[in-house]
């Protein structure tokens, strides 16, 4: 019996799918990669440090523990040693040295935040999960929107205008696909803009379109299929 596995179409699962399909020992006959929600705007993290001494220590230890064990970002043991040393120093500080040691501890925590923020920027699909894996507060997590795009009739017969989320942006690249049977999809010429005019179609024909946004060379997942009868 044919075995089909459905996976979310993020970078990690795409890599695993290709690996499994190449393996002769693997029992899966087909792997379907599903489109994933896409954060439309930038996601940023924050330390969100409390005002009390005990609260600051608790927060710093929480971030340190999470960053040291994150499955998304690898932080070297040497860096974690420096971070934990700054937390220990702040814990034992007196009234006179506490302000200076607090700044040093914050510098180390910001170093960790920068590592996680860079990883989040490079992987928009998993950006929120990356920041939360380090126990950072997500301060600009816009509502996830379904990766949708639209198709409408063009001005002239045989034309269809496609529009999609994302871009135009120097880091954004749009791939458009067309099908005449909703089975085999062919790549139309890609664009840097979020709109595409498809010309030369047969009036009255039923066609299907999909779209995929590429951000910094990372595919974001194929959209839903749009069916339209050409004017």
mmCIF file of N, CA, C and O in Angstrom, residues 112-169:
data_model
loop_
_atom_site.group_PDB
_atom_site.id
_atom_site.type_symbol
_atom_site.label_atom_id
_atom_site.label_comp_id
_atom_site.label_asym_id
_atom_site.label_seq_id
_atom_site.Cartn_x
_atom_site.Cartn_y
_atom_site.Cartn_z
ATOM 1 N N UNK A 112 23.468 37.408 23.442
ATOM 2 C CA UNK A 112 22.650 36.232 23.136
ATOM 3 C C UNK A 112 21.460 36.615 22.263
ATOM 4 O O UNK A 112 21.139 35.919 21.295
ATOM 5 N N UNK A 113 20.807 37.714 22.612
ATOM 6 C CA UNK A 113 19.660 38.162 21.828
ATOM 7 C C UNK A 113 20.059 38.419 20.381
ATOM 8 O O UNK A 113 19.326 38.062 19.446
ATOM 9 N N UNK A 114 21.214 39.018 20.165
ATOM 10 C CA UNK A 114 21.671 39.299 18.801
ATOM 11 C C UNK A 114 21.851 38.016 17.993
ATOM 12 O O UNK A 114 21.526 37.971 16.792
ATOM 13 N N UNK A 115 22.361 36.960 18.639
ATOM 14 C CA UNK A 115 22.538 35.685 17.953
ATOM 15 C C UNK A 115 21.188 35.110 17.521
ATOM 16 O O UNK A 115 21.032 34.625 16.402
ATOM 17 N N UNK A 116 20.216 35.176 18.427
ATOM 18 C CA UNK A 116 18.899 34.618 18.133
ATOM 19 C C UNK A 116 18.142 35.499 17.128
ATOM 20 O O UNK A 116 17.399 34.991 16.293
ATOM 21 N N UNK A 117 18.339 36.820 17.218
ATOM 22 C CA UNK A 117 17.673 37.709 16.272
ATOM 23 C C UNK A 117 18.197 37.486 14.854
ATOM 24 O O UNK A 117 17.423 37.487 13.885
ATOM 25 N N UNK A 118 19.487 37.298 14.734
ATOM 26 C CA UNK A 118 20.075 37.038 13.417
ATOM 27 C C UNK A 118 19.523 35.735 12.830
ATOM 28 O O UNK A 118 19.198 35.667 11.637
ATOM 29 N N UNK A 119 19.409 34.707 13.666
ATOM 30 C CA UNK A 119 18.855 33.438 13.196
ATOM 31 C C UNK A 119 17.388 33.600 12.802
ATOM 32 O O UNK A 119 16.928 33.025 11.808
ATOM 33 N N UNK A 120 16.637 34.392 13.556
ATOM 34 C CA UNK A 120 15.229 34.627 13.244
ATOM 35 C C UNK A 120 15.075 35.378 11.930
ATOM 36 O O UNK A 120 14.186 35.084 11.128
ATOM 37 N N UNK A 121 15.948 36.349 11.691
ATOM 38 C CA UNK A 121 15.893 37.117 10.443
ATOM 39 C C UNK A 121 16.185 36.233 9.231
ATOM 40 O O UNK A 121 15.642 36.456 8.143
ATOM 41 N N UNK A 122 17.042 35.245 9.410
ATOM 42 C CA UNK A 122 17.420 34.355 8.302
ATOM 43 C C UNK A 122 16.390 33.260 8.049
ATOM 44 O O UNK A 122 16.447 32.576 7.023
ATOM 45 N N UNK A 123 15.465 33.056 8.987
ATOM 46 C CA UNK A 123 14.470 31.988 8.855
ATOM 47 C C UNK A 123 13.103 32.541 9.255
ATOM 48 O O UNK A 123 12.597 32.259 10.341
ATOM 49 N N UNK A 124 12.473 33.346 8.379
ATOM 50 C CA UNK A 124 11.220 34.012 8.748
ATOM 51 C C UNK A 124 10.116 33.064 9.187
ATOM 52 O O UNK A 124 9.323 33.406 10.063
ATOM 53 N N UNK A 125 10.042 31.891 8.579
ATOM 54 C CA UNK A 125 8.970 30.957 8.924
ATOM 55 C C UNK A 125 9.047 30.544 10.389
ATOM 56 O O UNK A 125 8.039 30.426 11.078
ATOM 57 N N UNK A 126 10.260 30.323 10.892
ATOM 58 C CA UNK A 126 10.449 29.857 12.277
ATOM 59 C C UNK A 126 10.898 30.969 13.214
ATOM 60 O O UNK A 126 11.355 30.691 14.318
ATOM 61 N N UNK A 127 10.777 32.234 12.772
ATOM 62 C CA UNK A 127 11.354 33.336 13.535
ATOM 63 C C UNK A 127 10.822 33.432 14.963
ATOM 64 O O UNK A 127 11.588 33.644 15.908
ATOM 65 N N UNK A 128 9.517 33.283 15.132
ATOM 66 C CA UNK A 128 8.953 33.384 16.480
ATOM 67 C C UNK A 128 9.438 32.234 17.354
ATOM 68 O O UNK A 128 9.831 32.432 18.507
ATOM 69 N N UNK A 129 9.436 31.028 16.810
ATOM 70 C CA UNK A 129 9.886 29.863 17.579
ATOM 71 C C UNK A 129 11.358 30.006 17.963
ATOM 72 O O UNK A 129 11.763 29.595 19.062
ATOM 73 N N UNK A 130 12.164 30.578 17.082
ATOM 74 C CA UNK A 130 13.591 30.758 17.374
ATOM 75 C C UNK A 130 13.770 31.693 18.559
ATOM 76 O O UNK A 130 14.515 31.391 19.505
ATOM 77 N N UNK A 131 13.099 32.829 18.542
ATOM 78 C CA UNK A 131 13.237 33.793 19.637
ATOM 79 C C UNK A 131 12.682 33.230 20.944
ATOM 80 O O UNK A 131 13.279 33.404 22.008
ATOM 81 N N UNK A 132 11.555 32.551 20.851
ATOM 82 C CA UNK A 132 10.958 31.987 22.069
ATOM 83 C C UNK A 132 11.780 30.838 22.629
ATOM 84 O O UNK A 132 11.717 30.559 23.828
ATOM 85 N N UNK A 133 12.569 30.168 21.778
ATOM 86 C CA UNK A 133 13.420 29.087 22.282
ATOM 87 C C UNK A 133 14.509 29.615 23.207
ATOM 88 O O UNK A 133 15.050 28.867 24.014
ATOM 89 N N UNK A 134 14.849 30.903 23.080
ATOM 90 C CA UNK A 134 15.802 31.544 23.989
ATOM 91 C C UNK A 134 15.119 32.292 25.111
ATOM 92 O O UNK A 134 15.777 33.035 25.844
ATOM 93 N N UNK A 135 13.793 32.113 25.238
ATOM 94 C CA UNK A 135 12.969 32.775 26.260
ATOM 95 C C UNK A 135 12.954 34.298 26.095
ATOM 96 O O UNK A 135 12.729 35.038 27.074
ATOM 97 N N UNK A 136 13.181 34.773 24.853
ATOM 98 C CA UNK A 136 13.072 36.198 24.603
ATOM 99 C C UNK A 136 11.615 36.550 24.334
ATOM 100 O O UNK A 136 10.860 35.741 23.772
ATOM 101 N N UNK A 137 11.227 37.750 24.703
ATOM 102 C CA UNK A 137 9.864 38.199 24.445
ATOM 103 C C UNK A 137 9.764 38.673 22.997
ATOM 104 O O UNK A 137 10.623 39.409 22.523
ATOM 105 N N UNK A 138 8.730 38.229 22.306
ATOM 106 C CA UNK A 138 8.504 38.671 20.931
ATOM 107 C C UNK A 138 7.708 39.967 20.996
ATOM 108 O O UNK A 138 6.563 39.981 21.455
ATOM 109 N N UNK A 139 8.329 41.070 20.563
ATOM 110 C CA UNK A 139 7.703 42.385 20.712
ATOM 111 C C UNK A 139 7.065 42.882 19.430
ATOM 112 O O UNK A 139 6.273 43.814 19.457
ATOM 113 N N UNK A 140 7.408 42.293 18.285
ATOM 114 C CA UNK A 140 6.783 42.693 17.025
ATOM 115 C C UNK A 140 6.398 41.454 16.248
ATOM 116 O O UNK A 140 6.863 41.206 15.155
ATOM 117 N N UNK A 141 5.516 40.652 16.863
ATOM 118 C CA UNK A 141 5.037 39.444 16.199
ATOM 119 C C UNK A 141 3.696 39.751 15.580
ATOM 120 O O UNK A 141 2.669 39.680 16.232
ATOM 121 N N UNK A 142 3.677 40.179 14.329
ATOM 122 C CA UNK A 142 2.427 40.461 13.648
ATOM 123 C C UNK A 142 1.641 39.172 13.456
ATOM 124 O O UNK A 142 2.195 38.093 13.333
ATOM 125 N N UNK A 143 0.342 39.279 13.400
ATOM 126 C CA UNK A 143 -0.514 38.114 13.284
ATOM 127 C C UNK A 143 -0.154 37.324 12.043
ATOM 128 O O UNK A 143 -0.026 37.863 10.954
ATOM 129 N N UNK A 144 0.014 36.010 12.211
ATOM 130 C CA UNK A 144 0.309 35.156 11.075
ATOM 131 C C UNK A 144 -0.861 35.171 10.103
ATOM 132 O O UNK A 144 -2.008 35.036 10.499
ATOM 133 N N UNK A 145 -0.539 35.337 8.849
ATOM 134 C CA UNK A 145 -1.565 35.334 7.828
ATOM 135 C C UNK A 145 -1.364 34.137 6.924
ATOM 136 O O UNK A 145 -0.248 33.723 6.658
ATOM 137 N N UNK A 146 -2.486 33.588 6.486
ATOM 138 C CA UNK A 146 -2.408 32.475 5.574
ATOM 139 C C UNK A 146 -1.740 32.949 4.295
ATOM 140 O O UNK A 146 -2.025 34.033 3.804
ATOM 141 N N UNK A 147 -0.832 32.124 3.778
ATOM 142 C CA UNK A 147 -0.101 32.495 2.573
ATOM 143 C C UNK A 147 -1.055 32.419 1.384
ATOM 144 O O UNK A 147 -1.202 31.395 0.738
ATOM 145 N N UNK A 148 -1.762 33.531 1.136
ATOM 146 C CA UNK A 148 -2.762 33.571 0.085
ATOM 147 C C UNK A 148 -2.313 34.516 -1.013
ATOM 148 O O UNK A 148 -1.546 35.443 -0.781
ATOM 149 N N UNK A 149 -2.814 34.284 -2.203
ATOM 150 C CA UNK A 149 -2.654 35.266 -3.250
ATOM 151 C C UNK A 149 -3.890 35.246 -4.119
ATOM 152 O O UNK A 149 -4.762 34.378 -3.981
ATOM 153 N N UNK A 150 -4.037 36.253 -4.976
ATOM 154 C CA UNK A 150 -5.275 36.439 -5.723
ATOM 155 C C UNK A 150 -5.001 36.483 -7.221
ATOM 156 O O UNK A 150 -3.903 36.829 -7.668
ATOM 157 N N UNK A 151 -6.029 36.149 -7.980
ATOM 158 C CA UNK A 151 -5.990 36.230 -9.439
ATOM 159 C C UNK A 151 -7.262 36.906 -9.921
ATOM 160 O O UNK A 151 -8.347 36.635 -9.401
ATOM 161 N N UNK A 152 -7.130 37.783 -10.895
ATOM 162 C CA UNK A 152 -8.304 38.444 -11.466
ATOM 163 C C UNK A 152 -8.077 38.666 -12.954
ATOM 164 O O UNK A 152 -6.941 38.615 -13.451
ATOM 165 N N UNK A 153 -9.166 38.947 -13.654
ATOM 166 C CA UNK A 153 -9.074 39.182 -15.089
ATOM 167 C C UNK A 153 -8.242 40.417 -15.379
ATOM 168 O O UNK A 153 -8.305 41.421 -14.652
ATOM 169 N N UNK A 154 -7.488 40.342 -16.478
ATOM 170 C CA UNK A 154 -6.752 41.505 -16.934
ATOM 171 C C UNK A 154 -7.643 42.413 -17.759
ATOM 172 O O UNK A 154 -8.834 42.157 -17.951
ATOM 173 N N UNK A 155 -7.058 43.489 -18.271
ATOM 174 C CA UNK A 155 -7.821 44.441 -19.070
ATOM 175 C C UNK A 155 -8.232 43.821 -20.399
ATOM 176 O O UNK A 155 -9.358 44.003 -20.868
ATOM 177 N N UNK A 156 -7.338 43.053 -20.999
ATOM 178 C CA UNK A 156 -7.579 42.475 -22.312
ATOM 179 C C UNK A 156 -7.927 40.994 -22.213
ATOM 180 O O UNK A 156 -7.563 40.327 -21.241
ATOM 181 N N UNK A 157 -8.630 40.459 -23.220
ATOM 182 C CA UNK A 157 -8.911 39.019 -23.233
ATOM 183 C C UNK A 157 -7.615 38.212 -23.195
ATOM 184 O O UNK A 157 -6.593 38.609 -23.766
ATOM 185 N N UNK A 158 -7.654 37.087 -22.472
ATOM 186 C CA UNK A 158 -6.475 36.235 -22.393
ATOM 187 C C UNK A 158 -5.456 36.670 -21.363
ATOM 188 O O UNK A 158 -4.354 36.127 -21.305
ATOM 189 N N UNK A 159 -5.818 37.658 -20.518
ATOM 190 C CA UNK A 159 -4.892 38.152 -19.497
ATOM 191 C C UNK A 159 -5.417 37.832 -18.098
ATOM 192 O O UNK A 159 -6.623 37.901 -17.835
ATOM 193 N N UNK A 160 -4.488 37.505 -17.197
ATOM 194 C CA UNK A 160 -4.812 37.303 -15.783
ATOM 195 C C UNK A 160 -3.765 38.058 -14.966
ATOM 196 O O UNK A 160 -2.563 37.982 -15.249
ATOM 197 N N UNK A 161 -4.214 38.800 -13.956
ATOM 198 C CA UNK A 161 -3.307 39.541 -13.078
ATOM 199 C C UNK A 161 -3.209 38.801 -11.747
ATOM 200 O O UNK A 161 -4.223 38.568 -11.076
ATOM 201 N N UNK A 162 -1.990 38.431 -11.365
ATOM 202 C CA UNK A 162 -1.744 37.738 -10.102
ATOM 203 C C UNK A 162 -1.140 38.711 -9.097
ATOM 204 O O UNK A 162 -0.263 39.500 -9.445
ATOM 205 N N UNK A 163 -1.577 38.661 -7.850
ATOM 206 C CA UNK A 163 -0.992 39.465 -6.781
ATOM 207 C C UNK A 163 -0.756 38.572 -5.574
ATOM 208 O O UNK A 163 -1.532 37.650 -5.311
ATOM 209 N N UNK A 164 0.312 38.860 -4.811
ATOM 210 C CA UNK A 164 0.691 38.004 -3.683
ATOM 211 C C UNK A 164 1.266 38.836 -2.548
ATOM 212 O O UNK A 164 1.694 39.977 -2.754
ATOM 213 N N UNK A 165 1.290 38.301 -1.314
ATOM 214 C CA UNK A 165 1.926 39.006 -0.199
ATOM 215 C C UNK A 165 3.436 38.977 -0.323
ATOM 216 O O UNK A 165 4.001 38.122 -0.999
ATOM 217 N N UNK A 166 4.082 39.938 0.329
ATOM 218 C CA UNK A 166 5.539 39.993 0.302
ATOM 219 C C UNK A 166 6.046 40.887 -0.796
ATOM 220 O O UNK A 166 5.481 40.931 -1.886
ATOM 221 N N UNK A 167 7.143 41.635 -0.502
ATOM 222 C CA UNK A 167 7.796 42.447 -1.502
ATOM 223 C C UNK A 167 6.931 43.623 -1.950
ATOM 224 O O UNK A 167 5.842 43.835 -1.454
ATOM 225 N N UNK A 168 7.411 44.432 -2.933
ATOM 226 C CA UNK A 168 8.739 44.252 -3.515
ATOM 227 C C UNK A 168 9.836 44.607 -2.509
ATOM 228 O O UNK A 168 9.713 45.568 -1.776
ATOM 229 N N UNK A 169 10.861 43.813 -2.492
ATOM 230 C CA UNK A 169 11.957 43.973 -1.543
ATOM 231 C C UNK A 169 13.184 43.321 -2.149
ATOM 232 O O UNK A 169 13.074 42.323 -2.862
#
